[in-house]
Amino acid sequence: AQIAGTTIGEVMPNRPAERAGVESGDEIVAVSGVETSTWEDVVKTISASGDTVALTIRKAETGDRVNLSIPTEMTQQDGEARRIIGITPELQFQPAGLFTAIQRGAEALPLLHRSPERIELRRDALQLGSPSAHSVSVSIERRRRFRPP
């Protein structure tokens, strides 16, 4: 999966972004007055912001540009304090053959232990392609309501 520019994939419930009216599919155009084209820049700027962050977004439904002032929340991740507003990036998935899918999965495994949330592989998300396609698609879903034991 690849991050789709600055398009918002998920807006977490009961977080500042949701309360400000941000919706899945909205695109972040600027953060703190600086235009941005990468999710990494969005995260860095929000993390380094103060109690509020200024976002300019393009609404998915209308295409209108909207300026928002969103309060930030402090969180601990990987032993570091950072500010968040409760959004995740939109991911684009690309089809892959069996061996490529296995290789990508193996490359992702070391990253899974770093998540503060449990990663859950859902059996119904494993889809085997036809024998001629030799493709495997695995969906990994983060479940916020479950915490590691």
Short mmCIF file of N, CA, C and O in Angstrom, two decimals:
data_model
loop_
_atom_site.label_atom_id
_atom_site.label_comp_id
_atom_site.label_asym_id
_atom_site.label_seq_id
_atom_site.Cartn_x
_atom_site.Cartn_y
_atom_site.Cartn_z
N ALA A 1 0.83 -1.18 0.00
CA ALA A 1 0.00 0.00 0.00
C ALA A 1 0.87 1.24 0.00
O ALA A 1 1.92 1.27 0.62
N GLN A 2 0.42 2.24 -0.69
CA GLN A 2 1.12 3.52 -0.73
C GLN A 2 0.18 4.61 -0.24
O GLN A 2 -1.02 4.55 -0.43
N ILE A 3 0.78 5.62 0.39
CA ILE A 3 0.00 6.75 0.86
C ILE A 3 -0.40 7.59 -0.35
O ILE A 3 0.42 7.89 -1.21
N ALA A 4 -1.67 7.96 -0.39
CA ALA A 4 -2.23 8.70 -1.52
C ALA A 4 -2.11 10.20 -1.29
O ALA A 4 -3.09 10.87 -0.97
N GLY A 5 -0.91 10.75 -1.42
CA GLY A 5 -0.71 12.19 -1.27
C GLY A 5 -1.13 12.69 0.09
O GLY A 5 -0.71 12.17 1.12
N THR A 6 -2.01 13.70 0.11
CA THR A 6 -2.48 14.27 1.38
C THR A 6 -3.98 14.06 1.57
O THR A 6 -4.63 14.82 2.28
N THR A 7 -4.50 13.04 0.94
CA THR A 7 -5.92 12.73 1.08
C THR A 7 -6.16 11.97 2.39
O THR A 7 -5.41 11.05 2.72
N ILE A 8 -7.19 12.36 3.11
CA ILE A 8 -7.50 11.76 4.41
C ILE A 8 -8.27 10.46 4.20
O ILE A 8 -9.28 10.44 3.50
N GLY A 9 -7.76 9.38 4.81
CA GLY A 9 -8.41 8.09 4.69
C GLY A 9 -9.43 7.86 5.78
O GLY A 9 -10.56 7.45 5.53
N GLU A 10 -9.04 8.11 7.02
CA GLU A 10 -9.94 7.90 8.16
C GLU A 10 -9.87 9.08 9.10
O GLU A 10 -8.79 9.62 9.36
N VAL A 11 -11.02 9.47 9.59
CA VAL A 11 -11.11 10.50 10.63
C VAL A 11 -11.55 9.76 11.88
O VAL A 11 -12.62 9.15 11.92
N MET A 12 -10.71 9.78 12.91
CA MET A 12 -11.00 9.03 14.12
C MET A 12 -12.12 9.69 14.92
O MET A 12 -12.14 10.91 15.06
N PRO A 13 -13.04 8.87 15.40
CA PRO A 13 -14.17 9.42 16.16
C PRO A 13 -13.74 10.11 17.45
O PRO A 13 -12.76 9.71 18.07
N ASN A 14 -14.45 11.14 17.81
CA ASN A 14 -14.22 11.89 19.05
C ASN A 14 -12.83 12.51 19.14
O ASN A 14 -12.29 12.67 20.23
N ARG A 15 -12.27 12.87 18.02
CA ARG A 15 -10.98 13.56 17.98
C ARG A 15 -11.20 14.95 17.38
O ARG A 15 -12.23 15.23 16.77
N PRO A 16 -10.24 15.84 17.52
CA PRO A 16 -10.42 17.22 17.06
C PRO A 16 -10.81 17.36 15.59
O PRO A 16 -11.64 18.20 15.25
N ALA A 17 -10.22 16.56 14.71
CA ALA A 17 -10.53 16.68 13.29
C ALA A 17 -12.00 16.39 13.02
O ALA A 17 -12.65 17.10 12.25
N GLU A 18 -12.53 15.36 13.66
CA GLU A 18 -13.95 15.03 13.47
C GLU A 18 -14.83 16.17 13.97
O GLU A 18 -15.79 16.58 13.31
N ARG A 19 -14.50 16.70 15.15
CA ARG A 19 -15.30 17.80 15.71
C ARG A 19 -15.25 19.05 14.84
O ARG A 19 -16.17 19.85 14.83
N ALA A 20 -14.15 19.21 14.06
CA ALA A 20 -14.01 20.38 13.19
C ALA A 20 -14.69 20.19 11.84
O ALA A 20 -14.75 21.11 11.03
N GLY A 21 -15.21 18.97 11.58
CA GLY A 21 -15.93 18.73 10.33
C GLY A 21 -15.09 18.12 9.22
O GLY A 21 -15.53 18.05 8.08
N VAL A 22 -13.87 17.67 9.53
CA VAL A 22 -13.04 17.00 8.54
C VAL A 22 -13.65 15.63 8.24
O VAL A 22 -14.13 14.95 9.13
N GLU A 23 -13.64 15.24 6.96
CA GLU A 23 -14.24 13.98 6.54
C GLU A 23 -13.27 13.15 5.71
O GLU A 23 -12.37 13.70 5.06
N SER A 24 -13.49 11.85 5.73
CA SER A 24 -12.71 10.94 4.89
C SER A 24 -12.84 11.38 3.43
O SER A 24 -13.93 11.71 2.97
N GLY A 25 -11.73 11.42 2.72
CA GLY A 25 -11.73 11.85 1.32
C GLY A 25 -11.33 13.29 1.13
O GLY A 25 -10.95 13.70 0.03
N ASP A 26 -11.41 14.10 2.21
CA ASP A 26 -10.95 15.49 2.11
C ASP A 26 -9.44 15.48 1.86
O ASP A 26 -8.73 14.58 2.30
N GLU A 27 -8.96 16.49 1.17
CA GLU A 27 -7.54 16.60 0.86
C GLU A 27 -6.94 17.79 1.61
O GLU A 27 -7.48 18.89 1.57
N ILE A 28 -5.82 17.57 2.29
CA ILE A 28 -5.13 18.66 2.98
C ILE A 28 -4.28 19.40 1.95
O ILE A 28 -3.41 18.82 1.31
N VAL A 29 -4.55 20.69 1.80
CA VAL A 29 -3.85 21.52 0.83
C VAL A 29 -2.69 22.26 1.50
O VAL A 29 -1.61 22.39 0.92
N ALA A 30 -2.92 22.74 2.73
CA ALA A 30 -1.89 23.50 3.45
C ALA A 30 -2.02 23.26 4.94
O ALA A 30 -3.11 23.03 5.45
N VAL A 31 -0.87 23.31 5.61
CA VAL A 31 -0.82 23.18 7.07
C VAL A 31 -0.06 24.38 7.60
O VAL A 31 1.05 24.68 7.13
N SER A 32 -0.67 25.09 8.54
CA SER A 32 -0.07 26.30 9.11
C SER A 32 0.31 27.30 8.02
O SER A 32 1.37 27.93 8.09
N GLY A 33 -0.52 27.40 6.99
CA GLY A 33 -0.29 28.38 5.93
C GLY A 33 0.70 27.97 4.87
O GLY A 33 0.93 28.71 3.92
N VAL A 34 1.30 26.79 4.99
CA VAL A 34 2.30 26.33 4.02
C VAL A 34 1.70 25.19 3.20
O VAL A 34 1.29 24.17 3.75
N GLU A 35 1.65 25.40 1.87
CA GLU A 35 1.11 24.34 1.01
C GLU A 35 1.97 23.09 1.12
O GLU A 35 3.19 23.18 1.27
N THR A 36 1.31 21.95 1.07
CA THR A 36 2.02 20.68 1.23
C THR A 36 1.51 19.66 0.22
O THR A 36 0.35 19.73 -0.20
N SER A 37 2.37 18.73 -0.15
CA SER A 37 1.97 17.69 -1.10
C SER A 37 2.28 16.29 -0.58
O SER A 37 2.02 15.32 -1.26
N THR A 38 2.85 16.20 0.65
CA THR A 38 3.19 14.88 1.19
C THR A 38 2.58 14.70 2.57
O THR A 38 2.47 15.66 3.35
N TRP A 39 2.20 13.48 2.87
CA TRP A 39 1.65 13.17 4.19
C TRP A 39 2.71 13.35 5.27
O TRP A 39 2.42 13.77 6.39
N GLU A 40 3.94 13.07 4.94
CA GLU A 40 5.04 13.23 5.90
C GLU A 40 5.13 14.68 6.38
O GLU A 40 5.30 14.94 7.57
N ASP A 41 4.99 15.62 5.45
CA ASP A 41 5.02 17.04 5.83
C ASP A 41 3.82 17.40 6.71
O ASP A 41 3.94 18.19 7.64
N VAL A 42 2.66 16.82 6.40
CA VAL A 42 1.46 17.07 7.22
C VAL A 42 1.71 16.62 8.65
O VAL A 42 1.48 17.36 9.61
N VAL A 43 2.22 15.40 8.81
CA VAL A 43 2.47 14.84 10.14
C VAL A 43 3.52 15.66 10.90
O VAL A 43 3.32 15.99 12.07
N LYS A 44 4.61 16.01 10.23
CA LYS A 44 5.67 16.78 10.88
C LYS A 44 5.15 18.14 11.36
O LYS A 44 5.45 18.57 12.48
N THR A 45 4.39 18.80 10.53
CA THR A 45 3.90 20.14 10.89
C THR A 45 2.89 20.08 12.02
O THR A 45 2.95 20.88 12.95
N ILE A 46 1.96 19.13 11.96
CA ILE A 46 0.98 18.99 13.04
C ILE A 46 1.69 18.61 14.34
O ILE A 46 1.40 19.16 15.40
N SER A 47 2.66 17.68 14.26
CA SER A 47 3.38 17.24 15.46
C SER A 47 4.14 18.37 16.13
O SER A 47 4.27 18.40 17.35
N ALA A 48 4.63 19.30 15.33
CA ALA A 48 5.42 20.41 15.87
C ALA A 48 4.59 21.64 16.20
O ALA A 48 5.13 22.64 16.68
N SER A 49 3.29 21.56 15.97
CA SER A 49 2.44 22.73 16.18
C SER A 49 2.17 22.95 17.67
O SER A 49 2.51 22.13 18.51
N GLY A 50 1.50 24.03 17.94
CA GLY A 50 1.12 24.34 19.32
C GLY A 50 -0.23 23.73 19.66
O GLY A 50 -0.56 22.64 19.21
N ASP A 51 -1.02 24.48 20.44
CA ASP A 51 -2.32 23.99 20.88
C ASP A 51 -3.34 23.88 19.75
O ASP A 51 -4.33 23.16 19.86
N THR A 52 -3.13 24.63 18.67
CA THR A 52 -4.01 24.54 17.49
C THR A 52 -3.15 24.51 16.23
O THR A 52 -2.00 24.95 16.24
N VAL A 53 -3.74 23.99 15.17
CA VAL A 53 -3.06 23.98 13.87
C VAL A 53 -4.05 24.47 12.82
O VAL A 53 -5.25 24.17 12.89
N ALA A 54 -3.55 25.27 11.90
CA ALA A 54 -4.39 25.79 10.82
C ALA A 54 -4.28 24.86 9.62
O ALA A 54 -3.18 24.58 9.15
N LEU A 55 -5.42 24.35 9.15
CA LEU A 55 -5.46 23.48 7.97
C LEU A 55 -6.29 24.14 6.89
O LEU A 55 -7.33 24.74 7.17
N THR A 56 -5.83 24.02 5.66
CA THR A 56 -6.65 24.34 4.50
C THR A 56 -6.94 23.01 3.83
O THR A 56 -6.01 22.28 3.49
N ILE A 57 -8.22 22.69 3.70
CA ILE A 57 -8.58 21.42 3.07
C ILE A 57 -9.48 21.66 1.87
O ILE A 57 -10.16 22.68 1.78
N ARG A 58 -9.43 20.72 0.94
CA ARG A 58 -10.34 20.71 -0.20
C ARG A 58 -11.38 19.63 0.10
O ARG A 58 -11.04 18.46 0.24
N LYS A 59 -12.63 20.04 0.26
CA LYS A 59 -13.70 19.11 0.61
C LYS A 59 -13.95 18.13 -0.53
O LYS A 59 -14.02 18.53 -1.70
N ALA A 60 -14.06 16.85 -0.18
CA ALA A 60 -14.25 15.81 -1.18
C ALA A 60 -15.57 15.98 -1.94
O ALA A 60 -15.62 15.77 -3.14
N GLU A 61 -16.62 16.33 -1.23
CA GLU A 61 -17.95 16.41 -1.85
C GLU A 61 -18.11 17.59 -2.79
O GLU A 61 -18.73 17.47 -3.84
N THR A 62 -17.56 18.74 -2.41
CA THR A 62 -17.82 19.96 -3.18
C THR A 62 -16.61 20.51 -3.92
O THR A 62 -16.75 21.31 -4.83
N GLY A 63 -15.41 20.14 -3.48
CA GLY A 63 -14.20 20.71 -4.06
C GLY A 63 -13.85 22.07 -3.48
O GLY A 63 -12.84 22.68 -3.86
N ASP A 64 -14.67 22.56 -2.55
CA ASP A 64 -14.42 23.87 -1.92
C ASP A 64 -13.20 23.81 -1.02
O ASP A 64 -12.95 22.81 -0.35
N ARG A 65 -12.45 24.92 -1.02
CA ARG A 65 -11.33 25.04 -0.06
C ARG A 65 -11.87 25.66 1.22
O ARG A 65 -12.57 26.66 1.19
N VAL A 66 -11.52 25.03 2.34
CA VAL A 66 -12.01 25.48 3.64
C VAL A 66 -10.82 25.66 4.57
O VAL A 66 -9.95 24.78 4.65
N ASN A 67 -10.78 26.78 5.29
CA ASN A 67 -9.74 27.02 6.29
C ASN A 67 -10.29 26.66 7.66
O ASN A 67 -11.36 27.14 8.05
N LEU A 68 -9.54 25.83 8.39
CA LEU A 68 -9.96 25.39 9.72
C LEU A 68 -8.85 25.63 10.73
O LEU A 68 -7.67 25.50 10.41
N SER A 69 -9.24 25.95 11.95
CA SER A 69 -8.31 26.02 13.07
C SER A 69 -8.70 24.87 13.99
O SER A 69 -9.79 24.87 14.57
N ILE A 70 -7.81 23.86 14.10
CA ILE A 70 -8.15 22.62 14.81
C ILE A 70 -7.27 22.48 16.05
O ILE A 70 -6.04 22.54 15.95
N PRO A 71 -7.87 22.26 17.21
CA PRO A 71 -7.07 22.00 18.41
C PRO A 71 -6.29 20.69 18.25
O PRO A 71 -6.75 19.77 17.59
N THR A 72 -5.12 20.63 18.84
CA THR A 72 -4.33 19.40 18.79
C THR A 72 -4.40 18.70 20.14
O THR A 72 -4.73 19.30 21.15
N GLU A 73 -4.10 17.40 20.14
CA GLU A 73 -4.03 16.61 21.36
C GLU A 73 -2.63 16.01 21.46
O GLU A 73 -2.04 15.64 20.45
N MET A 74 -2.13 15.90 22.69
CA MET A 74 -0.82 15.27 22.91
C MET A 74 -1.00 13.76 23.01
O MET A 74 -1.97 13.28 23.60
N THR A 75 -0.05 13.02 22.45
CA THR A 75 -0.03 11.56 22.55
C THR A 75 1.41 11.10 22.67
O THR A 75 2.33 11.82 22.31
N GLN A 76 1.58 9.89 23.16
CA GLN A 76 2.90 9.26 23.25
C GLN A 76 2.96 8.16 22.19
O GLN A 76 2.08 7.31 22.14
N GLN A 77 3.97 8.19 21.35
CA GLN A 77 4.15 7.14 20.35
C GLN A 77 5.63 6.86 20.20
O GLN A 77 6.42 7.76 19.97
N ASP A 78 5.98 5.59 20.36
CA ASP A 78 7.39 5.17 20.31
C ASP A 78 8.24 5.97 21.29
O ASP A 78 9.37 6.34 20.99
N GLY A 79 7.68 6.27 22.46
CA GLY A 79 8.41 6.97 23.50
C GLY A 79 8.55 8.47 23.27
O GLY A 79 9.24 9.15 24.03
N GLU A 80 7.91 8.99 22.24
CA GLU A 80 8.00 10.42 21.94
C GLU A 80 6.62 11.07 22.08
O GLU A 80 5.63 10.52 21.64
N ALA A 81 6.60 12.26 22.65
CA ALA A 81 5.36 13.03 22.73
C ALA A 81 5.19 13.78 21.41
O ALA A 81 6.14 14.33 20.87
N ARG A 82 3.97 13.75 20.88
CA ARG A 82 3.69 14.49 19.66
C ARG A 82 2.22 14.89 19.64
O ARG A 82 1.40 14.34 20.35
N ARG A 83 1.90 15.85 18.80
CA ARG A 83 0.55 16.35 18.70
C ARG A 83 -0.17 15.68 17.53
O ARG A 83 0.43 15.44 16.49
N ILE A 84 -1.47 15.41 17.73
CA ILE A 84 -2.28 14.79 16.69
C ILE A 84 -3.63 15.50 16.62
O ILE A 84 -4.01 16.22 17.55
N ILE A 85 -4.35 15.27 15.51
CA ILE A 85 -5.72 15.77 15.40
C ILE A 85 -6.70 14.63 15.11
O ILE A 85 -7.90 14.85 15.09
N GLY A 86 -6.19 13.42 14.86
CA GLY A 86 -7.06 12.27 14.67
C GLY A 86 -7.39 11.95 13.23
O GLY A 86 -8.55 11.71 12.90
N ILE A 87 -6.38 11.96 12.35
CA ILE A 87 -6.59 11.58 10.95
C ILE A 87 -5.54 10.57 10.53
O ILE A 87 -4.46 10.51 11.12
N THR A 88 -5.88 9.78 9.53
CA THR A 88 -4.91 8.85 8.92
C THR A 88 -4.95 9.06 7.41
O THR A 88 -5.96 9.52 6.87
N PRO A 89 -3.88 8.70 6.72
CA PRO A 89 -3.85 8.91 5.27
C PRO A 89 -4.68 7.88 4.51
O PRO A 89 -4.91 6.77 4.99
N GLU A 90 -5.10 8.25 3.32
CA GLU A 90 -5.74 7.30 2.42
C GLU A 90 -4.64 6.44 1.81
O GLU A 90 -3.58 6.94 1.43
N LEU A 91 -4.89 5.16 1.75
CA LEU A 91 -3.92 4.23 1.18
C LEU A 91 -4.41 3.72 -0.15
O LEU A 91 -5.59 3.44 -0.33
N GLN A 92 -3.47 3.57 -1.09
CA GLN A 92 -3.79 2.99 -2.38
C GLN A 92 -3.13 1.62 -2.44
O GLN A 92 -1.93 1.49 -2.17
N PHE A 93 -3.92 0.63 -2.77
CA PHE A 93 -3.41 -0.73 -2.85
C PHE A 93 -3.18 -1.10 -4.30
O PHE A 93 -3.97 -0.75 -5.17
N GLN A 94 -2.08 -1.82 -4.55
CA GLN A 94 -1.74 -2.23 -5.89
C GLN A 94 -1.77 -3.76 -5.95
O GLN A 94 -1.31 -4.42 -5.03
N PRO A 95 -2.31 -4.30 -7.05
CA PRO A 95 -2.33 -5.75 -7.16
C PRO A 95 -0.91 -6.30 -7.23
O PRO A 95 0.01 -5.63 -7.70
N ALA A 96 -0.74 -7.51 -6.70
CA ALA A 96 0.57 -8.13 -6.70
C ALA A 96 0.43 -9.63 -6.88
O ALA A 96 -0.55 -10.22 -6.44
N GLY A 97 1.40 -10.22 -7.50
CA GLY A 97 1.43 -11.66 -7.63
C GLY A 97 1.75 -12.30 -6.29
O GLY A 97 2.07 -11.62 -5.31
N LEU A 98 1.66 -13.61 -6.24
CA LEU A 98 1.85 -14.35 -4.99
C LEU A 98 3.19 -14.04 -4.34
O LEU A 98 3.25 -13.70 -3.16
N PHE A 99 4.28 -14.13 -5.08
CA PHE A 99 5.60 -13.96 -4.48
C PHE A 99 5.86 -12.51 -4.08
O PHE A 99 6.48 -12.24 -3.05
N THR A 100 5.35 -11.56 -4.85
CA THR A 100 5.49 -10.15 -4.48
C THR A 100 4.70 -9.87 -3.20
O THR A 100 5.18 -9.16 -2.31
N ALA A 101 3.48 -10.43 -3.10
CA ALA A 101 2.67 -10.23 -1.89
C ALA A 101 3.36 -10.80 -0.66
O ALA A 101 3.37 -10.17 0.41
N ILE A 102 3.95 -11.97 -0.79
CA ILE A 102 4.67 -12.58 0.34
C ILE A 102 5.86 -11.72 0.73
O ILE A 102 6.11 -11.47 1.90
N GLN A 103 6.60 -11.23 -0.25
CA GLN A 103 7.77 -10.38 0.02
C GLN A 103 7.36 -9.09 0.72
O GLN A 103 7.98 -8.69 1.70
N ARG A 104 6.30 -8.44 0.24
CA ARG A 104 5.83 -7.20 0.86
C ARG A 104 5.37 -7.45 2.30
O ARG A 104 5.61 -6.64 3.18
N GLY A 105 4.70 -8.57 2.52
CA GLY A 105 4.27 -8.92 3.87
C GLY A 105 5.44 -9.12 4.80
O GLY A 105 5.45 -8.66 5.95
N ALA A 106 6.48 -9.80 4.32
CA ALA A 106 7.68 -10.03 5.13
C ALA A 106 8.38 -8.71 5.46
O ALA A 106 8.89 -8.52 6.56
N GLU A 107 8.38 -7.78 4.51
CA GLU A 107 9.01 -6.47 4.75
C GLU A 107 8.23 -5.66 5.78
O GLU A 107 8.80 -4.86 6.51
N ALA A 108 6.92 -5.87 5.86
CA ALA A 108 6.08 -5.10 6.78
C ALA A 108 6.10 -5.66 8.20
O ALA A 108 5.82 -4.93 9.15
N LEU A 109 6.41 -6.92 8.38
CA LEU A 109 6.36 -7.54 9.70
C LEU A 109 7.17 -6.80 10.76
O LEU A 109 6.67 -6.60 11.87
N PRO A 110 8.39 -6.37 10.50
CA PRO A 110 9.14 -5.65 11.56
C PRO A 110 8.47 -4.37 12.01
O PRO A 110 8.70 -3.90 13.11
N LEU A 111 7.62 -3.78 11.18
CA LEU A 111 6.95 -2.53 11.53
C LEU A 111 5.76 -2.75 12.45
O LEU A 111 5.32 -1.85 13.14
N LEU A 112 5.20 -3.96 12.44
CA LEU A 112 3.98 -4.20 13.20
C LEU A 112 4.15 -4.07 14.69
O LEU A 112 3.26 -3.62 15.39
N HIS A 113 5.32 -4.45 15.23
CA HIS A 113 5.51 -4.39 16.68
C HIS A 113 5.57 -2.96 17.19
O HIS A 113 5.40 -2.72 18.37
N ARG A 114 5.77 -1.99 16.31
CA ARG A 114 5.90 -0.60 16.74
C ARG A 114 4.55 0.07 16.98
O ARG A 114 4.48 1.14 17.55
N SER A 115 3.49 -0.56 16.55
CA SER A 115 2.17 0.05 16.70
C SER A 115 1.67 -0.10 18.13
O SER A 115 1.75 -1.16 18.71
N PRO A 116 1.11 0.98 18.70
CA PRO A 116 0.54 0.88 20.05
C PRO A 116 -0.78 0.11 20.05
O PRO A 116 -1.29 -0.21 21.09
N GLU A 117 -1.31 -0.15 18.88
CA GLU A 117 -2.57 -0.85 18.78
C GLU A 117 -2.32 -2.23 18.20
O GLU A 117 -1.37 -2.45 17.47
N ARG A 118 -3.18 -3.17 18.55
CA ARG A 118 -3.04 -4.52 18.04
C ARG A 118 -3.41 -4.56 16.56
O ARG A 118 -4.38 -3.98 16.14
N ILE A 119 -2.59 -5.22 15.80
CA ILE A 119 -2.89 -5.44 14.39
C ILE A 119 -3.62 -6.77 14.29
O ILE A 119 -3.18 -7.78 14.81
N GLU A 120 -4.72 -6.77 13.62
CA GLU A 120 -5.53 -7.98 13.54
C GLU A 120 -5.67 -8.39 12.08
O GLU A 120 -6.06 -7.60 11.24
N LEU A 121 -5.30 -9.64 11.77
CA LEU A 121 -5.51 -10.17 10.43
C LEU A 121 -6.89 -10.82 10.42
O LEU A 121 -7.16 -11.71 11.21
N ARG A 122 -7.73 -10.37 9.57
CA ARG A 122 -9.07 -10.92 9.51
C ARG A 122 -9.12 -12.01 8.46
O ARG A 122 -8.74 -11.81 7.33
N ARG A 123 -9.62 -13.19 8.85
CA ARG A 123 -9.69 -14.32 7.94
C ARG A 123 -10.49 -13.97 6.69
O ARG A 123 -10.13 -14.34 5.58
N ASP A 124 -11.58 -13.22 6.86
CA ASP A 124 -12.40 -12.91 5.70
C ASP A 124 -11.75 -11.88 4.78
O ASP A 124 -12.23 -11.64 3.68
N ALA A 125 -10.63 -11.30 5.19
CA ALA A 125 -9.94 -10.33 4.35
C ALA A 125 -8.90 -11.00 3.46
O ALA A 125 -8.32 -10.35 2.59
N LEU A 126 -8.64 -12.29 3.68
CA LEU A 126 -7.67 -13.01 2.86
C LEU A 126 -8.40 -13.53 1.63
O LEU A 126 -9.31 -14.32 1.72
N GLN A 127 -8.02 -13.04 0.47
CA GLN A 127 -8.69 -13.42 -0.76
C GLN A 127 -7.68 -14.06 -1.70
O GLN A 127 -6.70 -13.43 -2.07
N LEU A 128 -7.92 -15.29 -2.07
CA LEU A 128 -7.04 -15.98 -3.01
C LEU A 128 -7.58 -15.79 -4.42
O LEU A 128 -8.75 -16.02 -4.68
N GLY A 129 -6.70 -15.37 -5.33
CA GLY A 129 -7.10 -15.19 -6.72
C GLY A 129 -7.19 -16.53 -7.42
O GLY A 129 -6.93 -17.58 -6.85
N SER A 130 -7.56 -16.48 -8.68
CA SER A 130 -7.66 -17.71 -9.46
C SER A 130 -6.27 -18.31 -9.64
O SER A 130 -5.27 -17.62 -9.52
N PRO A 131 -6.18 -19.61 -9.92
CA PRO A 131 -4.87 -20.24 -10.09
C PRO A 131 -4.02 -19.54 -11.15
O PRO A 131 -2.81 -19.46 -11.03
N SER A 132 -4.68 -19.00 -12.18
CA SER A 132 -3.88 -18.33 -13.22
C SER A 132 -3.37 -16.97 -12.76
O SER A 132 -2.35 -16.50 -13.22
N ALA A 133 -4.11 -16.34 -11.83
CA ALA A 133 -3.69 -15.01 -11.36
C ALA A 133 -2.59 -15.11 -10.32
O ALA A 133 -1.77 -14.22 -10.19
N HIS A 134 -2.60 -16.19 -9.53
CA HIS A 134 -1.61 -16.39 -8.47
C HIS A 134 -1.45 -15.14 -7.61
O HIS A 134 -0.36 -14.65 -7.39
N SER A 135 -2.55 -14.59 -7.15
CA SER A 135 -2.46 -13.37 -6.35
C SER A 135 -3.06 -13.60 -4.98
O SER A 135 -3.98 -14.38 -4.80
N VAL A 136 -2.47 -12.93 -4.01
CA VAL A 136 -2.98 -12.98 -2.65
C VAL A 136 -3.12 -11.54 -2.18
O VAL A 136 -2.23 -10.73 -2.33
N SER A 137 -4.27 -11.24 -1.61
CA SER A 137 -4.49 -9.91 -1.08
C SER A 137 -4.81 -10.05 0.40
O SER A 137 -5.72 -10.75 0.78
N VAL A 138 -4.03 -9.40 1.25
CA VAL A 138 -4.26 -9.47 2.68
C VAL A 138 -4.56 -8.08 3.19
O VAL A 138 -3.85 -7.13 2.92
N SER A 139 -5.65 -7.95 3.91
CA SER A 139 -6.03 -6.67 4.50
C SER A 139 -5.67 -6.69 5.97
O SER A 139 -6.05 -7.59 6.69
N ILE A 140 -4.94 -5.69 6.42
CA ILE A 140 -4.59 -5.55 7.83
C ILE A 140 -5.42 -4.40 8.38
O ILE A 140 -5.39 -3.30 7.85
N GLU A 141 -6.16 -4.69 9.40
CA GLU A 141 -7.05 -3.68 9.95
C GLU A 141 -6.63 -3.35 11.37
O GLU A 141 -6.46 -4.22 12.20
N ARG A 142 -6.43 -2.07 11.63
CA ARG A 142 -6.10 -1.63 12.98
C ARG A 142 -7.38 -1.48 13.76
O ARG A 142 -8.30 -0.83 13.33
N ARG A 143 -7.42 -2.10 14.92
CA ARG A 143 -8.61 -2.04 15.76
C ARG A 143 -8.26 -1.25 17.01
O ARG A 143 -7.49 -1.68 17.84
N ARG A 144 -8.84 -0.05 17.13
CA ARG A 144 -8.53 0.81 18.28
C ARG A 144 -9.14 0.28 19.57
O ARG A 144 -8.64 0.55 20.64
N ARG A 145 -10.23 -0.44 19.47
CA ARG A 145 -10.88 -0.86 20.70
C ARG A 145 -10.18 -2.03 21.38
O ARG A 145 -10.49 -2.35 22.50
N PHE A 146 -9.21 -2.66 20.73
CA PHE A 146 -8.46 -3.74 21.34
C PHE A 146 -7.06 -3.25 21.67
O PHE A 146 -6.44 -2.58 20.88
N ARG A 147 -6.57 -3.59 22.80
CA ARG A 147 -5.21 -3.22 23.21
C ARG A 147 -4.41 -4.51 23.41
O ARG A 147 -4.97 -5.53 23.80
N PRO A 148 -3.10 -4.46 23.20
CA PRO A 148 -2.29 -5.67 23.42
C PRO A 148 -2.38 -6.09 24.89
O PRO A 148 -2.53 -5.25 25.77
N PRO A 149 -2.31 -7.43 25.12
CA PRO A 149 -2.38 -7.90 26.52
C PRO A 149 -1.19 -7.46 27.34
O PRO A 149 -0.18 -7.12 26.86
#
